[in-house]
Amino acid sequence: MAQELTHFVAGKRLPGTSGRFGDVYNPNTGEVAAKVPLASVAEVDAAIADAEAAQIGWAATNPQKRARVLMKFLELVAGEMDSLAALLSSEHGKTIADAKGDIQRGLEVIEFCIAAPHLLKGEFTDSAGTGIDVYSMRQPLGVVAGITPFNFPAMIPLWKAGPALAAGNAFVLKPSERDPSVPLRLAELFLEAGLPAGVFNVINGDKEVVDALLNDDRIKAVGFVGSTPIAQYIYETAAKNGKRAQCFGGAKNHAIIMPDADLDDAADALVGAAYGSAGERCMALSVAVPVGEKTAEALREKLIERIGKLRIGTSDDPNADFGPLVGRDGVERVDRYINQGVEEGAELVVDGRGFALDGHEDGFFAGASLFDKVTTDMSIYREEIFGPVLVIARADDYEAALKLPHEHEYGNGVAIFTRDGDTARNFVNRINVGMVGVNVPIPVPIAYHTFGGWKRSGFGDLNQHGPDAFRFYTKTKTVTQRWPAGLREAATGEATDHFVIPTMS
Ligand code: NAD
């Protein structure tokens, strides 16, 4: 019998009352492991009301005390790393090592948020005019919402919630309905760490919940991560309703391999970055662009050799390179793209279709696939597959290679492999992509820098985590104050000579 999950509101696990449920699968077996309640508009409304009431006290708590709650939270999550990673892996299908990475990258942003007292400091100008000082302060927005994807069920909620909470907001999280158990546990750990009840809430659900959040005036900002069509919809709807929004979408990340690159190093990096986590990463490298025929032929051979050694296993297999996809729809999507690629004339060099893991025939597994001689008009080049498929799009020279990611509609991540500093600098300066790796396949920025794609990979003008996140989750108030000399003396008759600051002679 599948376990029935809950929401987390006002510091408690609350059973769903809408009567609607979604299935949460164990992707290793294909069985339904849990039922997740899909909230109604009334349930969302009640959660926002609780959050709004709790936010007032939280905003009045000084930033150092708020930071201490986050410090305690770090300790609690670190203490539960093994069980959280096992839970995450069992719903998502990524390996335990990848699940730990998912949690760890979330905690690194929480570590950064401990600097909230410093990050929230305003600016001050003394004597901007006679008796006039000007200062600014950063104040929380109120209640804010996070809508997050299935592929990083710990990291992305923490990237959103960490800065929002540290800045004094209350947070309503709508995690992916595919793997909601880790966010629910994180909510309990926030409470245990000392976060007042109602400041962090989890409302499970689908489009109905998202629309209720978008249409509610009490939600002041929306942080979204997911696919591009939904990112655009949420950005436009939030903006129409007067909310601040930052919405990050899909990707098609290219890796340029220059003729002077260390090809073994590049092939190792490509295999890890294309097939790791079954390709279900927004920063996965899905297009390899070798420059020149010789590079292309050599790289292709090295890739084939390495793909042959990849081990696909259940998510708890410590020797597996990657596990199953999150759902059967993912396997079907991958198969559909491979069929299309073949029809469109690409060369299918390694065919992962029809892969079955012994003893887990009903699990959501897909084998690793490799296409060569892919051109820009093909759907497997233009669209995000989000599975273990790498395509090779050959380029004759550096300019032709640069043009590919430059003209692609997505602009999340990109990498170049070269031994030449001039080429690397030229590439870094000219490419119109948000996150660039130089001999680094997955250039996810460290927590104190910021993360964000360009073009149709990101809607909104501020990035995730780092100082941008504190700008996003606060509004600036600027105060101009005038205290003319003699004001008090005129009112009270008391001499104010002692207030006069002696000037330096
Ligand atoms: P998704 O867009 O299907 O879902 C994301 C969230 O939106 C979920 O919470 C879901 O419930 C909600 N949602 C889905 N359909 C909706 C609708 N019609 N109206 C309103 N809300 C809706 O994405 P996913 O499959 O969970 O995640 C994979 C996608 O996320 C990939 O495209 C990947 O590239 C992207 N992603 C991007 C980044 C980034 O930082 N750019 C990071 C991780 C994942």
Coordinates of C-alpha atoms and ligand atoms in Angstrom, one line a residue:
M1 CA 0.0 0.0 0.0
A2 CA 1.5 3.3 -1.1
Q3 CA 2.3 5.8 1.7
E4 CA 0.2 9.0 1.8
L5 CA 2.3 12.1 1.9
T6 CA 1.2 15.5 3.3
H7 CA 1.7 19.2 3.0
F8 CA 3.7 21.2 5.7
V9 CA 1.9 24.3 6.9
A10 CA 2.1 26.3 10.1
G11 CA 4.8 24.0 11.5
K12 CA 2.9 20.7 11.0
R13 CA 2.4 18.0 8.4
L14 CA -1.1 18.4 7.1
P15 CA -2.9 15.7 5.2
G16 CA -4.4 16.8 1.9
T17 CA -8.1 17.6 1.8
S18 CA -8.7 18.2 -1.9
G19 CA -9.3 14.5 -2.6
R20 CA -6.8 14.7 -5.5
F21 CA -3.5 12.8 -5.4
G22 CA -0.5 12.3 -7.7
D23 CA 1.7 9.2 -7.9
V24 CA 5.3 9.2 -6.6
Y25 CA 7.2 6.3 -8.2
N26 CA 10.2 4.3 -7.2
P27 CA 11.9 4.7 -10.6
N28 CA 14.1 1.6 -10.0
T29 CA 11.0 -0.7 -10.0
G30 CA 8.4 1.4 -11.7
E31 CA 6.1 0.9 -8.7
V32 CA 4.0 3.6 -7.0
A33 CA 5.8 4.3 -3.7
A34 CA 3.7 7.1 -2.4
K35 CA 0.6 9.3 -3.1
V36 CA 1.2 13.0 -2.9
P37 CA -1.8 15.3 -2.2
L38 CA -2.5 17.9 -4.8
A39 CA -3.7 21.0 -2.9
S40 CA -6.8 23.0 -3.7
V41 CA -7.0 26.8 -3.9
A42 CA -8.5 26.8 -0.3
E43 CA -5.5 24.9 1.0
V44 CA -3.1 27.3 -0.7
D45 CA -5.1 30.3 0.7
A46 CA -4.8 28.9 4.2
A47 CA -1.0 28.3 3.9
I48 CA -0.4 31.9 2.6
A49 CA -2.5 33.3 5.5
D50 CA -0.3 31.4 8.1
A51 CA 2.9 32.5 6.3
E52 CA 1.7 36.1 6.3
A53 CA 1.1 36.0 10.0
A54 CA 4.4 34.3 10.8
Q55 CA 6.4 36.7 8.6
I56 CA 5.9 39.7 10.8
G57 CA 7.8 38.3 13.8
W58 CA 10.4 36.7 11.6
A59 CA 11.2 40.0 9.8
A60 CA 11.5 41.7 13.2
T61 CA 14.0 39.0 14.4
N62 CA 17.5 40.5 13.9
P63 CA 19.5 39.2 11.0
Q64 CA 22.1 37.6 13.2
K65 CA 19.5 35.5 15.0
R66 CA 18.0 34.5 11.7
A67 CA 21.5 33.4 10.5
R68 CA 21.9 31.3 13.7
V69 CA 18.7 29.3 12.8
L70 CA 20.3 28.6 9.4
M71 CA 23.6 27.5 11.1
K72 CA 21.6 25.0 13.2
F73 CA 19.8 23.8 10.1
L74 CA 23.1 23.1 8.4
E75 CA 24.1 21.0 11.3
L76 CA 20.8 19.0 11.3
V77 CA 20.9 18.4 7.6
A78 CA 24.5 17.3 7.7
G79 CA 23.7 14.9 10.5
E80 CA 21.0 13.3 8.3
M81 CA 22.9 13.3 5.0
D82 CA 22.8 9.5 4.5
S83 CA 19.1 9.1 5.1
L84 CA 18.1 12.2 3.1
A85 CA 20.3 11.1 0.2
A86 CA 18.7 7.6 0.3
L87 CA 15.2 9.1 0.3
L88 CA 16.1 11.6 -2.5
S89 CA 17.6 8.8 -4.6
S90 CA 14.7 6.5 -4.1
E91 CA 12.2 9.0 -5.6
H92 CA 14.4 10.7 -8.2
G93 CA 16.6 7.8 -9.4
K94 CA 19.9 9.5 -9.2
T95 CA 22.8 7.7 -7.5
I96 CA 23.4 8.1 -3.8
A97 CA 26.6 10.1 -4.6
D98 CA 24.7 12.4 -6.9
A99 CA 21.9 12.7 -4.2
K100 CA 24.5 13.8 -1.7
G101 CA 25.9 16.3 -4.2
D102 CA 22.3 17.7 -4.6
I103 CA 22.0 18.2 -0.9
Q104 CA 25.5 19.5 -0.5
R105 CA 25.2 22.2 -3.2
G106 CA 22.0 23.4 -1.4
L107 CA 23.8 23.6 1.9
E108 CA 26.6 25.6 0.4
V109 CA 24.0 28.3 -0.4
I110 CA 22.7 28.2 3.2
E111 CA 26.3 28.6 4.4
F112 CA 26.5 31.8 2.2
C113 CA 23.3 33.0 3.7
I114 CA 24.8 33.0 7.1
A115 CA 26.4 36.3 6.0
A116 CA 22.9 37.9 6.0
P117 CA 23.8 40.5 8.5
H118 CA 26.5 41.7 6.2
L119 CA 24.6 41.2 3.0
L120 CA 21.6 43.2 4.3
K121 CA 23.6 46.2 5.3
G122 CA 22.4 49.4 3.6
E123 CA 24.4 52.4 2.5
F124 CA 24.8 55.8 4.2
T125 CA 25.8 59.2 3.0
D126 CA 26.6 61.7 5.8
S127 CA 25.8 65.4 5.1
A128 CA 24.5 65.0 1.5
G129 CA 23.3 68.6 2.1
T130 CA 23.4 70.9 5.1
G131 CA 22.0 68.8 8.0
I132 CA 21.0 66.1 5.5
D133 CA 21.9 62.4 5.6
V134 CA 20.8 59.8 3.1
Y135 CA 20.6 56.1 3.9
S136 CA 19.2 53.0 2.4
M137 CA 18.0 49.8 3.9
R138 CA 17.0 46.4 2.6
Q139 CA 13.6 45.2 3.8
P140 CA 12.0 41.8 3.2
L141 CA 9.2 41.5 0.6
G142 CA 6.8 39.6 2.8
V143 CA 5.6 36.2 1.7
V144 CA 7.4 34.7 -1.4
A145 CA 6.9 31.5 -3.3
G146 CA 9.2 28.9 -4.8
I147 CA 8.1 26.6 -7.6
T148 CA 10.8 24.0 -8.3
P149 CA 11.6 21.1 -10.7
F150 CA 12.1 17.4 -10.0
N151 CA 15.7 17.2 -10.9
F152 CA 17.3 18.8 -7.8
P153 CA 14.7 18.3 -5.1
A154 CA 17.0 19.5 -2.3
M155 CA 19.3 22.0 -4.0
I156 CA 16.9 24.2 -5.8
P157 CA 14.4 24.6 -2.9
L158 CA 17.4 25.5 -0.7
W159 CA 18.8 28.0 -3.3
K160 CA 15.4 29.7 -3.2
A161 CA 14.5 29.4 0.5
G162 CA 17.9 30.2 2.0
P163 CA 18.3 33.8 0.9
A164 CA 14.5 34.5 1.1
L165 CA 14.4 33.3 4.8
A166 CA 17.7 35.0 5.7
A167 CA 16.3 38.3 4.4
G168 CA 13.3 38.0 6.7
N169 CA 10.6 36.7 4.3
A170 CA 8.2 33.8 4.8
F171 CA 8.4 31.1 2.1
V172 CA 5.8 28.9 0.4
L173 CA 7.4 26.1 -1.6
K174 CA 5.6 24.2 -4.3
P175 CA 8.1 21.4 -5.0
S176 CA 7.8 19.0 -7.9
E177 CA 5.0 16.5 -7.4
R178 CA 7.4 13.8 -8.6
D179 CA 9.8 13.8 -5.6
P180 CA 8.3 15.8 -2.7
S181 CA 9.6 13.8 0.3
V182 CA 12.9 15.5 0.7
P183 CA 11.4 19.1 0.7
L184 CA 8.9 17.9 3.4
R185 CA 11.7 16.6 5.6
L186 CA 13.7 19.8 5.1
A187 CA 10.7 21.7 6.4
E188 CA 10.7 19.7 9.6
L189 CA 14.4 20.3 10.0
F190 CA 13.9 24.1 9.5
L191 CA 11.4 23.9 12.4
E192 CA 13.7 21.9 14.5
A193 CA 16.5 24.4 13.9
G194 CA 14.4 27.1 15.4
L195 CA 12.5 28.6 12.4
P196 CA 9.1 29.8 13.7
A197 CA 6.1 27.8 12.5
G198 CA 4.6 29.1 9.4
V199 CA 7.8 30.8 8.0
F200 CA 8.6 27.8 5.7
N201 CA 5.7 25.9 4.2
V202 CA 5.4 23.2 1.6
I203 CA 2.3 23.0 -0.5
N204 CA 2.2 20.0 -2.8
G205 CA 0.4 20.1 -6.0
D206 CA 0.2 20.9 -9.7
K207 CA -0.9 23.7 -12.0
E208 CA -3.8 24.5 -9.7
V209 CA -1.5 25.4 -6.8
V210 CA 0.9 27.3 -9.1
D211 CA -2.0 29.4 -10.5
A212 CA -3.4 30.0 -7.0
L213 CA 0.1 31.3 -5.9
L214 CA 0.4 33.5 -9.0
N215 CA -3.0 35.0 -8.5
D216 CA -2.7 35.8 -4.8
D217 CA -1.8 39.4 -4.0
R218 CA -0.1 38.3 -0.7
I219 CA 2.6 36.5 -2.7
K220 CA 5.1 39.3 -3.5
A221 CA 7.7 37.3 -5.5
V222 CA 8.0 34.0 -7.3
G223 CA 11.2 32.1 -7.9
F224 CA 10.8 29.3 -10.5
V225 CA 13.0 26.7 -12.0
G226 CA 11.8 24.2 -14.6
S227 CA 11.2 23.9 -18.3
T228 CA 11.2 26.9 -20.6
P229 CA 7.5 27.0 -21.6
I230 CA 6.4 27.0 -17.9
A231 CA 9.2 29.4 -16.9
Q232 CA 7.8 31.9 -19.5
Y233 CA 4.2 31.4 -18.5
I234 CA 5.1 31.9 -14.8
Y235 CA 7.2 35.0 -15.6
E236 CA 4.5 36.6 -17.7
T237 CA 1.7 35.8 -15.3
A238 CA 3.6 37.0 -12.2
A239 CA 4.6 40.2 -14.0
K240 CA 1.0 40.8 -15.0
N241 CA 0.0 40.4 -11.4
G242 CA 2.6 42.9 -10.2
K243 CA 5.0 40.3 -8.7
R244 CA 8.7 40.2 -8.8
A245 CA 9.8 37.0 -10.7
Q246 CA 12.9 35.1 -11.7
C247 CA 12.2 32.0 -13.8
F248 CA 14.9 29.7 -15.0
G249 CA 14.2 27.3 -17.9
G250 CA 15.7 24.6 -20.1
A251 CA 19.0 24.2 -21.7
K252 CA 21.1 22.8 -24.6
N253 CA 24.7 23.1 -23.3
H254 CA 27.5 22.9 -25.9
A255 CA 31.1 21.8 -25.3
I256 CA 33.6 23.1 -27.9
I257 CA 36.6 20.8 -28.3
M258 CA 39.5 22.6 -29.9
P259 CA 42.1 20.6 -31.8
D260 CA 44.8 21.4 -29.2
A261 CA 42.6 20.1 -26.3
D262 CA 43.7 17.1 -24.2
L263 CA 41.2 14.8 -25.8
D264 CA 41.3 12.1 -23.1
D265 CA 40.5 14.7 -20.5
A266 CA 37.7 16.2 -22.7
A267 CA 36.2 12.8 -23.4
D268 CA 36.2 11.9 -19.7
A269 CA 34.5 15.2 -18.9
L270 CA 32.0 14.9 -21.7
V271 CA 30.9 11.4 -20.6
G272 CA 30.4 12.5 -17.0
A273 CA 28.6 15.7 -17.9
A274 CA 26.4 14.1 -20.6
Y275 CA 25.3 10.9 -19.0
G276 CA 25.7 11.6 -15.2
S277 CA 22.3 11.6 -13.4
A278 CA 20.9 10.1 -16.7
G279 CA 21.3 13.5 -18.4
E280 CA 18.6 15.0 -16.1
R281 CA 20.6 18.1 -15.3
C282 CA 20.0 21.6 -16.6
M283 CA 23.8 21.9 -16.9
A284 CA 24.3 18.5 -18.6
L285 CA 26.5 18.8 -21.7
S286 CA 24.3 17.6 -24.5
V287 CA 26.1 18.8 -27.6
A288 CA 29.8 18.1 -28.3
V289 CA 31.4 20.4 -31.0
P290 CA 34.7 19.0 -32.1
V291 CA 36.7 21.5 -34.3
G292 CA 38.1 19.9 -37.4
E293 CA 37.7 16.4 -38.9
K294 CA 40.7 15.0 -37.1
T295 CA 39.4 16.1 -33.7
A296 CA 36.0 14.8 -34.5
E297 CA 37.2 11.3 -35.5
A298 CA 39.5 11.0 -32.5
L299 CA 36.9 12.3 -30.0
R300 CA 34.2 10.0 -31.4
E301 CA 36.3 6.9 -30.9
K302 CA 37.2 7.9 -27.3
L303 CA 33.5 8.6 -26.5
I304 CA 32.4 5.2 -27.9
E305 CA 35.1 3.4 -25.8
R306 CA 34.0 5.2 -22.6
I307 CA 30.3 4.8 -23.2
G308 CA 30.8 1.1 -23.6
K309 CA 32.2 1.0 -20.0
L310 CA 29.3 2.9 -18.4
R311 CA 27.4 1.0 -15.8
I312 CA 23.7 1.6 -15.5
G313 CA 22.3 0.4 -12.2
T314 CA 19.7 1.0 -9.6
S315 CA 20.1 4.3 -7.8
D316 CA 21.4 2.6 -4.7
D317 CA 24.1 0.6 -6.6
P318 CA 27.4 2.2 -5.4
N319 CA 29.1 1.2 -8.7
A320 CA 26.5 2.6 -11.0
D321 CA 27.4 5.6 -13.2
F322 CA 23.8 6.5 -13.5
G323 CA 20.4 5.2 -12.5
P324 CA 16.9 5.3 -14.0
L325 CA 15.0 8.4 -15.2
V326 CA 12.4 9.8 -12.9
G327 CA 9.4 8.5 -14.9
R328 CA 8.2 6.3 -17.8
D329 CA 7.3 9.5 -19.7
G330 CA 11.1 10.4 -19.6
V331 CA 12.0 7.1 -21.2
E332 CA 9.3 7.5 -23.9
R333 CA 10.5 11.1 -24.6
V334 CA 14.1 9.9 -25.0
D335 CA 13.1 7.1 -27.4
R336 CA 10.9 9.5 -29.4
Y337 CA 13.9 11.9 -29.9
I338 CA 16.2 9.0 -30.9
N339 CA 13.7 7.9 -33.5
Q340 CA 13.3 11.4 -34.8
G341 CA 17.1 11.8 -34.9
V342 CA 17.4 8.7 -37.0
E343 CA 14.6 9.8 -39.3
E344 CA 16.2 13.3 -39.7
G345 CA 19.4 11.7 -40.9
A346 CA 21.8 11.8 -37.9
E347 CA 24.1 8.9 -37.5
L348 CA 23.2 6.9 -34.4
V349 CA 26.6 5.6 -33.2
V350 CA 25.5 4.2 -29.8
D351 CA 21.8 3.1 -29.4
G352 CA 20.5 3.1 -25.9
R353 CA 16.9 2.3 -26.8
G354 CA 15.4 -0.8 -25.3
F355 CA 17.8 -1.0 -22.4
A356 CA 16.5 -3.2 -19.5
L357 CA 18.2 -3.8 -16.2
D358 CA 18.2 -7.5 -15.1
G359 CA 15.6 -8.0 -12.3
H360 CA 14.3 -4.4 -12.8
E361 CA 12.6 -4.7 -16.1
D362 CA 9.8 -2.3 -15.1
G363 CA 12.2 0.4 -13.9
F364 CA 12.5 3.6 -15.9
F365 CA 15.9 2.9 -17.4
A366 CA 17.4 4.3 -20.6
G367 CA 20.7 3.3 -22.1
A368 CA 23.3 5.9 -23.1
S369 CA 23.0 7.0 -26.8
L370 CA 25.4 8.9 -29.0
F371 CA 24.6 10.7 -32.3
D372 CA 27.2 12.0 -34.8
K373 CA 26.9 14.3 -37.8
V374 CA 24.0 16.2 -36.2
T375 CA 23.0 19.5 -37.9
T376 CA 21.2 22.6 -36.6
D377 CA 17.9 21.9 -38.3
M378 CA 17.4 18.6 -36.4
S379 CA 15.1 18.4 -33.4
I380 CA 17.7 16.5 -31.4
Y381 CA 20.0 19.5 -31.8
R382 CA 17.4 22.2 -31.3
E383 CA 15.4 20.8 -28.3
E384 CA 16.3 19.7 -24.8
I385 CA 16.0 15.9 -24.6
F386 CA 16.7 15.7 -20.8
G387 CA 18.0 12.1 -20.9
P388 CA 21.3 10.2 -21.6
V389 CA 21.8 11.3 -25.1
L390 CA 24.9 13.2 -26.4
V391 CA 25.0 14.6 -29.9
I392 CA 28.1 15.5 -31.9
A393 CA 27.7 18.6 -34.2
R394 CA 31.0 18.9 -36.1
A395 CA 32.5 22.3 -36.9
D396 CA 35.2 23.2 -39.5
D397 CA 36.8 25.9 -37.5
Y398 CA 36.6 28.0 -34.3
E399 CA 34.3 30.6 -35.7
A400 CA 31.8 27.9 -36.9
A401 CA 32.0 26.3 -33.5
L402 CA 31.3 29.5 -31.6
K403 CA 28.4 30.2 -33.8
L404 CA 26.5 27.1 -32.7
P405 CA 25.9 28.0 -29.0
H406 CA 25.8 31.6 -29.9
E407 CA 22.8 31.1 -32.2
H408 CA 21.0 28.5 -30.1
E409 CA 17.9 29.6 -28.4
Y410 CA 19.1 28.4 -25.0
G411 CA 22.0 30.0 -23.1
N412 CA 22.4 28.2 -19.8
G413 CA 25.9 26.7 -19.8
V414 CA 28.7 26.2 -22.3
A415 CA 32.3 24.8 -22.1
I416 CA 35.4 25.1 -24.2
F417 CA 38.3 22.6 -24.0
T418 CA 41.6 24.0 -25.2
R419 CA 45.2 24.5 -24.1
D420 CA 45.3 28.0 -25.6
G421 CA 44.6 31.0 -23.4
D422 CA 43.9 33.4 -26.3
T423 CA 41.2 31.1 -27.7
A424 CA 39.7 30.7 -24.2
R425 CA 39.6 34.4 -23.5
N426 CA 38.2 35.2 -26.9
F427 CA 35.4 32.6 -26.3
V428 CA 34.6 33.8 -22.8
N429 CA 34.2 37.4 -24.0
R430 CA 32.1 36.7 -27.1
I431 CA 29.8 33.9 -26.1
N432 CA 26.2 34.9 -25.1
V433 CA 25.7 32.2 -22.5
G434 CA 25.2 32.8 -18.8
M435 CA 27.7 30.2 -17.3
V436 CA 30.9 29.4 -19.1
G437 CA 33.4 26.6 -18.3
V438 CA 37.1 26.6 -19.5
N439 CA 38.2 23.0 -19.4
V440 CA 35.4 22.6 -16.8
P441 CA 32.4 20.6 -18.2
I442 CA 29.7 21.7 -15.8
P443 CA 30.4 25.3 -14.7
V444 CA 27.9 25.6 -11.9
P445 CA 29.1 28.7 -10.0
I446 CA 30.1 28.3 -6.4
A447 CA 27.4 29.6 -3.9
Y448 CA 28.9 33.1 -3.4
H449 CA 28.8 33.8 -7.1
T450 CA 25.5 33.7 -9.0
F451 CA 23.7 31.1 -11.2
G452 CA 21.6 32.0 -14.2
G453 CA 21.2 31.3 -17.9
W454 CA 20.7 33.7 -20.7
K455 CA 18.3 33.8 -23.7
R456 CA 15.4 31.4 -23.3
S457 CA 17.1 29.7 -20.3
G458 CA 16.2 32.5 -17.9
F459 CA 13.5 35.1 -17.5
G460 CA 14.1 38.0 -15.1
D461 CA 17.0 40.3 -14.4
L462 CA 18.7 38.8 -11.3
N463 CA 20.4 35.5 -10.8
Q464 CA 20.0 32.8 -8.2
H465 CA 22.1 32.6 -5.1
G466 CA 25.1 34.9 -4.3
P467 CA 24.5 38.6 -3.7
D468 CA 21.8 38.7 -6.5
A469 CA 19.5 36.5 -4.4
F470 CA 19.5 39.0 -1.5
R471 CA 18.7 41.8 -4.0
F472 CA 15.8 39.7 -5.4
Y473 CA 14.3 38.9 -2.0
T474 CA 14.5 42.4 -0.6
K475 CA 13.3 45.9 -1.6
T476 CA 15.4 48.9 -1.0
K477 CA 14.0 51.8 1.1
T478 CA 16.0 55.1 0.8
V479 CA 15.6 57.7 3.6
T480 CA 16.6 61.3 3.3
Q481 CA 16.6 63.0 6.7
R482 CA 17.2 66.6 7.6
W483 CA 18.1 67.8 11.0
P484 CA 18.7 71.5 10.7
A485 CA 20.9 73.1 13.4
G486 CA 18.8 75.0 15.9
L487 CA 15.6 73.0 15.4
R488 CA 15.6 71.7 19.0
E489 CA 16.7 75.1 20.5
A490 CA 13.8 76.8 18.7
A491 CA 11.3 74.3 20.0
T492 CA 12.5 73.9 23.6
G493 CA 14.6 77.0 24.3
E494 CA 17.4 74.7 25.5
A495 CA 20.9 75.5 24.2
T496 CA 22.2 72.9 21.8
D497 CA 25.9 74.1 21.6
H498 CA 27.0 70.8 23.0
F499 CA 25.6 69.0 19.8
V500 CA 28.0 71.0 17.6
I501 CA 30.8 68.7 16.4
P502 CA 34.1 70.7 16.6
T503 CA 35.7 71.0 13.2
M504 CA 39.3 70.0 12.7
S505 CA 41.6 73.0 12.6
Ligands
NAD1 P1 8.5 21.3 -15.3 O1 8.5 22.6 -16.0 O2 7.7 20.2 -15.8 O3 8.0 21.5 -13.8 C1 8.6 22.5 -13.0 C2 7.6 23.0 -11.9 O4 6.5 23.6 -12.6 C3 7.0 21.8 -11.1 O5 6.9 22.2 -9.8 C4 5.7 21.6 -11.8 O6 4.7 21.1 -10.9 C5 5.3 22.9 -12.3 N1 4.5 22.9 -13.5 C6 4.5 21.9 -14.5 N2 3.6 22.2 -15.4 C7 3.0 23.3 -15.1 C8 2.0 24.1 -15.7 N3 1.4 23.8 -16.8 N4 1.6 25.3 -15.0 C9 2.2 25.6 -13.9 N5 3.1 24.9 -13.2 C10 3.5 23.8 -13.8 O7 10.1 20.9 -15.2 P2 10.6 19.5 -14.6 O8 10.4 18.4 -15.6 O9 10.2 19.3 -13.2 O10 12.2 19.8 -14.6 C11 13.0 19.7 -15.7 C12 13.3 21.0 -16.4 O11 13.8 22.0 -15.5 C13 14.3 20.9 -17.5 O12 13.8 21.7 -18.6 C14 15.5 21.5 -17.0 O13 16.4 22.1 -17.9 C15 14.9 22.6 -16.1 N6 15.9 23.0 -15.1 C16 16.5 24.3 -15.2 C17 17.4 24.7 -14.3 C18 18.0 26.1 -14.4 O14 18.6 26.6 -13.4 N7 17.9 26.7 -15.6 C19 17.7 23.9 -13.2 C20 17.1 22.6 -13.1 C21 16.2 22.2 -14.0

